[in-house]
CSV table of C-alpha atoms in Angstrom, one decimal:
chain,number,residue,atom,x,y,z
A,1,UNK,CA,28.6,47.4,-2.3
A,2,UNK,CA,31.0,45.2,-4.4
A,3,UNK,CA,29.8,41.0,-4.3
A,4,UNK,CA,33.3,39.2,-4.2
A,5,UNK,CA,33.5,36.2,-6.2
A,6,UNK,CA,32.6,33.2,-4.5
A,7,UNK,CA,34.5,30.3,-5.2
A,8,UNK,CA,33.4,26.7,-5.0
A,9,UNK,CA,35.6,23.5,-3.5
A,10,UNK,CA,38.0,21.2,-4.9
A,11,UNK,CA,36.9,18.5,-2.9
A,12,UNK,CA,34.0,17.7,0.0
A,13,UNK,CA,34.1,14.6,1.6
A,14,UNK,CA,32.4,13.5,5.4
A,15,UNK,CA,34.3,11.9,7.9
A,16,UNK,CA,33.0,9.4,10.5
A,17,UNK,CA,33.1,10.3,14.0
A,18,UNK,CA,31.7,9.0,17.8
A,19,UNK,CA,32.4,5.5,16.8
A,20,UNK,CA,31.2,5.6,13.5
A,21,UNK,CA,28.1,7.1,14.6
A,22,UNK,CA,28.3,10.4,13.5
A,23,UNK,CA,29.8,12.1,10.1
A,24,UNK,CA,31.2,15.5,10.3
A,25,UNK,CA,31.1,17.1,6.5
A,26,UNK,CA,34.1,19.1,5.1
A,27,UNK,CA,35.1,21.2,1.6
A,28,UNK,CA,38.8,21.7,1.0
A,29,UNK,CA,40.0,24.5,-1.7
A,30,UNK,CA,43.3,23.9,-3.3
A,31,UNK,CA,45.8,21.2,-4.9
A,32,UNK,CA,47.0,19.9,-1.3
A,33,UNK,CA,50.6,21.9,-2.1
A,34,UNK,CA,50.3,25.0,0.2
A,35,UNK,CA,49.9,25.7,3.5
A,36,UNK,CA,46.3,25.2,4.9
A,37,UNK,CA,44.3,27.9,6.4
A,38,UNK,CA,41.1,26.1,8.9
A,39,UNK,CA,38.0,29.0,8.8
A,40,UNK,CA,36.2,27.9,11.4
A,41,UNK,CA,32.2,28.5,11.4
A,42,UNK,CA,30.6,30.9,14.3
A,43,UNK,CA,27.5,29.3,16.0
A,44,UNK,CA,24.9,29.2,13.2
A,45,UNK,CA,26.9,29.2,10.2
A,46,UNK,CA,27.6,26.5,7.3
A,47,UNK,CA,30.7,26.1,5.5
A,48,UNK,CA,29.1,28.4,2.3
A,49,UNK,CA,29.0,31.1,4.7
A,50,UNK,CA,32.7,31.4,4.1
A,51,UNK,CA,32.9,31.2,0.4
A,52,UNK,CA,33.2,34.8,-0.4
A,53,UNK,CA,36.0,34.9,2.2
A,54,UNK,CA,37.9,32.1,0.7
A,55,UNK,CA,39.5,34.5,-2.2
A,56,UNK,CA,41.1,36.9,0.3
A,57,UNK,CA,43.4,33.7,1.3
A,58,UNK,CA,43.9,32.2,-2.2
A,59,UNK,CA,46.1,31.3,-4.0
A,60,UNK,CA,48.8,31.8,-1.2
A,61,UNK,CA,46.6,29.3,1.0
A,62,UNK,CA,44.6,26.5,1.0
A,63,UNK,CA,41.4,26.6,2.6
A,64,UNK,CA,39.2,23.9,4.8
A,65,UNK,CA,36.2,24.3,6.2
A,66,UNK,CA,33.8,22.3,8.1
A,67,UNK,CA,30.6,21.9,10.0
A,68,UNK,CA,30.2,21.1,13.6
A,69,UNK,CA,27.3,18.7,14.7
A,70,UNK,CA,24.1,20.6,14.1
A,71,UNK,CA,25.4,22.6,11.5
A,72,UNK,CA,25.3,22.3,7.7
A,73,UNK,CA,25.1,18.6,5.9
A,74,UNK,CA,26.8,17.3,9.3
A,75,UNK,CA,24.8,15.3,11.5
A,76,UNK,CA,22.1,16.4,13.9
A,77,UNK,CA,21.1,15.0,16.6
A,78,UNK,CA,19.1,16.4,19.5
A,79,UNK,CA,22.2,15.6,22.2
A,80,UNK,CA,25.0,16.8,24.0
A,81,UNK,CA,27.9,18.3,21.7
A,82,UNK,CA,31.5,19.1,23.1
A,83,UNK,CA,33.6,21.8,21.8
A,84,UNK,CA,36.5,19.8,22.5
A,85,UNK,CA,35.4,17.2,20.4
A,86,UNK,CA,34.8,20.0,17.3
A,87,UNK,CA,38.4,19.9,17.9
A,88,UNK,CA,39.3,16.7,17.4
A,89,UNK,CA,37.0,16.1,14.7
A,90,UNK,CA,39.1,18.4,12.7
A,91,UNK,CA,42.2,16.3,13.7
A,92,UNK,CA,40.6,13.3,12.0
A,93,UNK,CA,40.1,15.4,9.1
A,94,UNK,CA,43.8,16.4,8.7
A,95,UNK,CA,44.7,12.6,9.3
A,96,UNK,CA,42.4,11.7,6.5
A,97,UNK,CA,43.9,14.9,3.9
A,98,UNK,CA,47.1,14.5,5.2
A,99,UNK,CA,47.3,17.4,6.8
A,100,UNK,CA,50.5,18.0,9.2
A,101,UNK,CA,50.1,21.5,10.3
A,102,UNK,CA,47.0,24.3,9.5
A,103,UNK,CA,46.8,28.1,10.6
A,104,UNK,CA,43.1,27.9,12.4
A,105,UNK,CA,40.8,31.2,12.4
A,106,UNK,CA,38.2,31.1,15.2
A,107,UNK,CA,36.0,34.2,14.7
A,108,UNK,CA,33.0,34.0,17.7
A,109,UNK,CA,32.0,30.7,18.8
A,110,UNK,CA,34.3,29.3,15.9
A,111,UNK,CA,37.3,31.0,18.7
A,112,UNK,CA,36.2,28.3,21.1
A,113,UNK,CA,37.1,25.6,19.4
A,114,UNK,CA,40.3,27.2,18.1
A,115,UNK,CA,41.5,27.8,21.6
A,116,UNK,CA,40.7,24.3,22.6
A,117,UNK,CA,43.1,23.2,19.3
A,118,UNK,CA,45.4,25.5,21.0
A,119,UNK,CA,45.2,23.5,24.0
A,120,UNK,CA,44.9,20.0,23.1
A,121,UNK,CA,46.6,19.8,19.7
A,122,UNK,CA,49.3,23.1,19.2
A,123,UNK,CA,51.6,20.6,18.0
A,124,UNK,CA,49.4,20.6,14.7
A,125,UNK,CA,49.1,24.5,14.3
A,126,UNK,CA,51.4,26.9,12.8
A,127,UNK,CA,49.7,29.5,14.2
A,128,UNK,CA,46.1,30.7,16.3
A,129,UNK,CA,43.9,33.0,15.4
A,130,UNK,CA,40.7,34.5,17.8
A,131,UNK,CA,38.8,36.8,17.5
A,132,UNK,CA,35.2,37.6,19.7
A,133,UNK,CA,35.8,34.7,22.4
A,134,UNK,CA,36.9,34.8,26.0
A,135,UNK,CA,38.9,32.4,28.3
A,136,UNK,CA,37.4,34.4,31.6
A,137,UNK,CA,34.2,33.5,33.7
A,138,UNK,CA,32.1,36.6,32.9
A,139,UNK,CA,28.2,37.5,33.8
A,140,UNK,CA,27.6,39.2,31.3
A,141,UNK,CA,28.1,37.0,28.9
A,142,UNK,CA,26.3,34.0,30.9
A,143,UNK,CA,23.5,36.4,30.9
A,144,UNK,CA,23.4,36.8,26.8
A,145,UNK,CA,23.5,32.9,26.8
A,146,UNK,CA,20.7,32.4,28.9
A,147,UNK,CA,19.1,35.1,26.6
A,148,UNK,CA,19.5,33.3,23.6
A,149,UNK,CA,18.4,29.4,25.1
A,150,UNK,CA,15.4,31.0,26.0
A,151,UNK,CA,14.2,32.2,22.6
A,152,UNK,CA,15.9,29.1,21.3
A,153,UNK,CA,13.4,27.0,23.6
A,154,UNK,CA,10.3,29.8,23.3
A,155,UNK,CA,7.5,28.2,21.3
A,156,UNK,CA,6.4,30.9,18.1
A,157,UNK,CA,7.2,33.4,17.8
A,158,UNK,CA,10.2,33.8,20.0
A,159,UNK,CA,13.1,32.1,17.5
A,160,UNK,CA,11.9,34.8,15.0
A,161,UNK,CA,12.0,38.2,17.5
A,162,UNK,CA,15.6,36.4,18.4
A,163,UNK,CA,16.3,36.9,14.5
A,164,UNK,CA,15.3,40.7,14.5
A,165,UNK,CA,17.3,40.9,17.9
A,166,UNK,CA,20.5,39.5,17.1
A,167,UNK,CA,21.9,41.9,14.6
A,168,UNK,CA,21.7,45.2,16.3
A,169,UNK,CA,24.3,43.1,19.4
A,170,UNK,CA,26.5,41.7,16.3
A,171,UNK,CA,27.3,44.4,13.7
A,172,UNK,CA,29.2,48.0,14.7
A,173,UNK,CA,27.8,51.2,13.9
A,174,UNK,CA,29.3,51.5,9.9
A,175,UNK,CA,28.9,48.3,8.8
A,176,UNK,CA,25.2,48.3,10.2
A,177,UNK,CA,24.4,51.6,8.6
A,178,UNK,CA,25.3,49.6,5.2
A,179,UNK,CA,23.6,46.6,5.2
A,180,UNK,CA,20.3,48.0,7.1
A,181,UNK,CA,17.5,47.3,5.3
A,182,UNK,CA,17.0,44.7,2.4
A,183,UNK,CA,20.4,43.2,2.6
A,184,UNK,CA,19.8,42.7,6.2
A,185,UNK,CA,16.5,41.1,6.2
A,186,UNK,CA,17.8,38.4,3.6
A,187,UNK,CA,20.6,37.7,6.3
A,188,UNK,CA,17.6,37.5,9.1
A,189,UNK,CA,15.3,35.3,7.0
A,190,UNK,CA,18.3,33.2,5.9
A,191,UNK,CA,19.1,32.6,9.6
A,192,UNK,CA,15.6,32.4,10.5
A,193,UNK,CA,15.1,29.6,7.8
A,194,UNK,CA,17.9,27.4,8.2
A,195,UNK,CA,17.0,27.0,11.9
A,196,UNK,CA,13.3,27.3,12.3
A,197,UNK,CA,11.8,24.1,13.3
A,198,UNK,CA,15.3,22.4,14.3
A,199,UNK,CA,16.5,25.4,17.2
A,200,UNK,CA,17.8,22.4,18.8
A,201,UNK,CA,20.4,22.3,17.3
A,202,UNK,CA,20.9,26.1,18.1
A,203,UNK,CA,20.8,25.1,21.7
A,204,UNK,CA,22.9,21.9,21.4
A,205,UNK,CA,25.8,23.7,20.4
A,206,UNK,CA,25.3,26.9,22.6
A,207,UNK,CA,24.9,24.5,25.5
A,208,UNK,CA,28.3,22.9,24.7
A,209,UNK,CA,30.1,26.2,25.8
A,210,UNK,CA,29.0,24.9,29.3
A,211,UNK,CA,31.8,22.0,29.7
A,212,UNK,CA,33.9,24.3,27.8
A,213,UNK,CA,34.0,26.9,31.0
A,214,UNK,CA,33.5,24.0,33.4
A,215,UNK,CA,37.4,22.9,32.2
A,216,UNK,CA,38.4,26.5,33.1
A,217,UNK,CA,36.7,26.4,36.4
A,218,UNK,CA,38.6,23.0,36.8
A,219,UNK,CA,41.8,24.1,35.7
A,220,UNK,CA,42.5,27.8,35.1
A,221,UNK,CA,45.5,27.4,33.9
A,222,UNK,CA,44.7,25.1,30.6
A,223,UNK,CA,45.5,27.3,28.4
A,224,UNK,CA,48.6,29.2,29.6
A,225,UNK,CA,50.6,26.0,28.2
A,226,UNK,CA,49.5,27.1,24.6
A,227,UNK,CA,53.0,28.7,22.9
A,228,UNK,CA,51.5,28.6,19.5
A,229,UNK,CA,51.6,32.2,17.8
A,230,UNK,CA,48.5,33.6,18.9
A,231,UNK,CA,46.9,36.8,16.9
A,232,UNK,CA,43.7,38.5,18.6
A,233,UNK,CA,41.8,41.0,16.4
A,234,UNK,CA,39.1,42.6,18.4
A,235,UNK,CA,36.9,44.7,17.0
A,236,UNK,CA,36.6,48.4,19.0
A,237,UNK,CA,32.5,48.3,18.8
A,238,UNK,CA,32.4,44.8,20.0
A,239,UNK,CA,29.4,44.4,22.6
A,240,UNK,CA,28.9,40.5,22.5
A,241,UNK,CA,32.3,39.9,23.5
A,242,UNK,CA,33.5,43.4,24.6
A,243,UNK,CA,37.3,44.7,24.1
A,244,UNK,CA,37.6,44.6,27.9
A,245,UNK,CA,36.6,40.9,28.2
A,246,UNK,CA,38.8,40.3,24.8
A,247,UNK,CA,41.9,42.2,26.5
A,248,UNK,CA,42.3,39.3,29.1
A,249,UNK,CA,43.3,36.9,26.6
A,250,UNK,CA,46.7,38.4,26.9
A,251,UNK,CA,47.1,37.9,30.3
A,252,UNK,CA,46.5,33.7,29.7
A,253,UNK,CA,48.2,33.2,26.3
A,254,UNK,CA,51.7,33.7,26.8
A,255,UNK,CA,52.8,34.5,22.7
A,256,UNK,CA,49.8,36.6,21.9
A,257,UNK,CA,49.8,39.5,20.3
A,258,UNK,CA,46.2,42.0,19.7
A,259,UNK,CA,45.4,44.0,17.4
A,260,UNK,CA,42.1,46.8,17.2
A,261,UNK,CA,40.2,47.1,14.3
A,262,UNK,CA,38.5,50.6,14.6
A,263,UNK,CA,34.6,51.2,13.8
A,264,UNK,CA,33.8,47.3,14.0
A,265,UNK,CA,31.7,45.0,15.8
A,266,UNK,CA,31.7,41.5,16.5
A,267,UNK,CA,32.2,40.2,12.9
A,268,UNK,CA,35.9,41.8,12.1
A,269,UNK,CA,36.3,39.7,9.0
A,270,UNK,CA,33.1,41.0,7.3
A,271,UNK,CA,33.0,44.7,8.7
A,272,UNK,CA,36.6,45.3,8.1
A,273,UNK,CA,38.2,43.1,5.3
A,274,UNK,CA,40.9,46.0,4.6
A,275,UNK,CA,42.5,45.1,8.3
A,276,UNK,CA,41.6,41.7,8.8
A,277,UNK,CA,43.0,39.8,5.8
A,278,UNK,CA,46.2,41.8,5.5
A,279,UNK,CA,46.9,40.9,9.2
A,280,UNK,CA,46.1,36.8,9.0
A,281,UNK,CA,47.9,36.8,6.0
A,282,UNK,CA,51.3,38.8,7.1
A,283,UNK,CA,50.7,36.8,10.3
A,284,UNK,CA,50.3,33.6,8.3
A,285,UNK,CA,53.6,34.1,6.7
A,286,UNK,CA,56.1,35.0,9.1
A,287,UNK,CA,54.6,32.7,12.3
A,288,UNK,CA,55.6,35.0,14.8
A,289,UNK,CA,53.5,37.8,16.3
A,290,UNK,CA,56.4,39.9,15.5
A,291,UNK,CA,55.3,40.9,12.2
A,292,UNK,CA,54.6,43.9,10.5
A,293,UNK,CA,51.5,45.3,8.7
């Protein structure tokens, strides 16, 4: 398998957040003179966990990434985090770069807070991206987050069987048969490592997906209002969030549009690059689910 180049940021800065309590850390790739593209992180990643991915945008885009509390060179404290405040922290970002408008990706958890900039700030998107979320109360996936807190809180050595667990649920069939083995393991340790001994943080931001369903039990219609161009790409072999749950984002976003990518899991952007980038790029351009591929 070809490595893609990785390419490294133009600038990183941290902005203050909670009252100047917290800082939130960020890397921005470009010259400030296109359009910005947001990539935002799934539950345990770090912005480098995007760097291979930045080149499939570039140069048409600029890129900005940045961690959540608990994740990365952000802060991390052992308390309560809010998805909806993710959301804003980006916001003070863009105020800081001078940002007006960005095109945000929310792939897995990274969806949540995309749909919550959908629903507090559309005014400052171009355009939405999900992929691997849901806007629905479903047991199933309440059961596979009461799974994970409880190898999150299990003494050792429960966070490392959660490590060997977790990929066979993420990955679809193909993409699975090609990393199996050695490439795999260095993903598992790599996870295992930059968690082990602060799972808190794990369970801080797993636990913020609580509130985040409590506003849809409060008000289920909070994110009808979001008119943003809205682009869904579910992948077919998806079994943490499956196509079924992801199908009922159409019935709640009124300019959505979803597209299948065939033979992938939960991580469409990694199991199938050919589909993915083509469609957030021709998406990207013309603003309008109406485009072609």
């Amino acid at each position: 398998m070809t490595e893609k180049q990785r390419l490294t940021p133009d600038r990183t800065g941290f902005t203050l957040v909670e009252n100047g309590t917290r800082h939130i850390y960020w890397e921005y790739f470009g010259q400030g003179e296109r359009e910005v593209v947001v990539l935002l992180n799934g539950l345990a990643m770090a912005t480098p966990s995007w760097y291979r991915s930045v080149s499939d945008l570039q140069p048409d885009f600029d890129v900005l990434l940045y961690d959540y509390l608990g994740q990365g060179k952000s802060s991390q404290e052992d308390e309560p985090y809010y998805i909806s405040h993710f959301a804003e922290y980006l916001i003070r970002i863009m105020d800081e770069l001078g940002i007006e408008r960005v095109h945000p990706v929310g792939v897995s958890y990274g969806g949540f807070i995309a749909a919550d900039l959908g629903r507090l700030f559309q005014d400052r998107l171009h355009t939405l991206t999900l992929s691997g979320i849901l806007l629905t109360r479903e047991t199933q996936f309440q059961m596979y987050q009461d799974l994970s807190l409880l190898f999150y809180r299990s003494p050792d050595p429960g966070f490392e069987i959660y490590t060997h667990y977790l990929y066979e649920k993420t990955f679809g069939e193909a993409f699975a048969r090609r990393v199996y083995g050695d490439r795999l393991e260095r993903m598992r340790v790599g996870f295992y490592e930059a968690y082990h001994g602060r799972e808190y943080c794990l369970t801080r931001i797993t636990e913020a997906q609580n509130p985040f369903f409590a506003n849809i039990d409060n008000d289920p219609e909070a994110y009808r209002h979001i008119h943003t161009p809205t682009l869904i790409l579910t992948g077919d072999q998806d079994r943490a969030i499956p196509p079924w749950q992801q199908a009922k984002l159409l019935d709640i976003l009124p300019n959505a549009r979803q597209i299948m990518l065939p033979g992938s899991g939960h991580m469409v952007y990694m199991e199938r690059p050919d589909i993915f980038w083509p469609a957030v790029r021709a998406f990207f351009a013309a603003k309008s689910v109406n485009f072609s591929l």
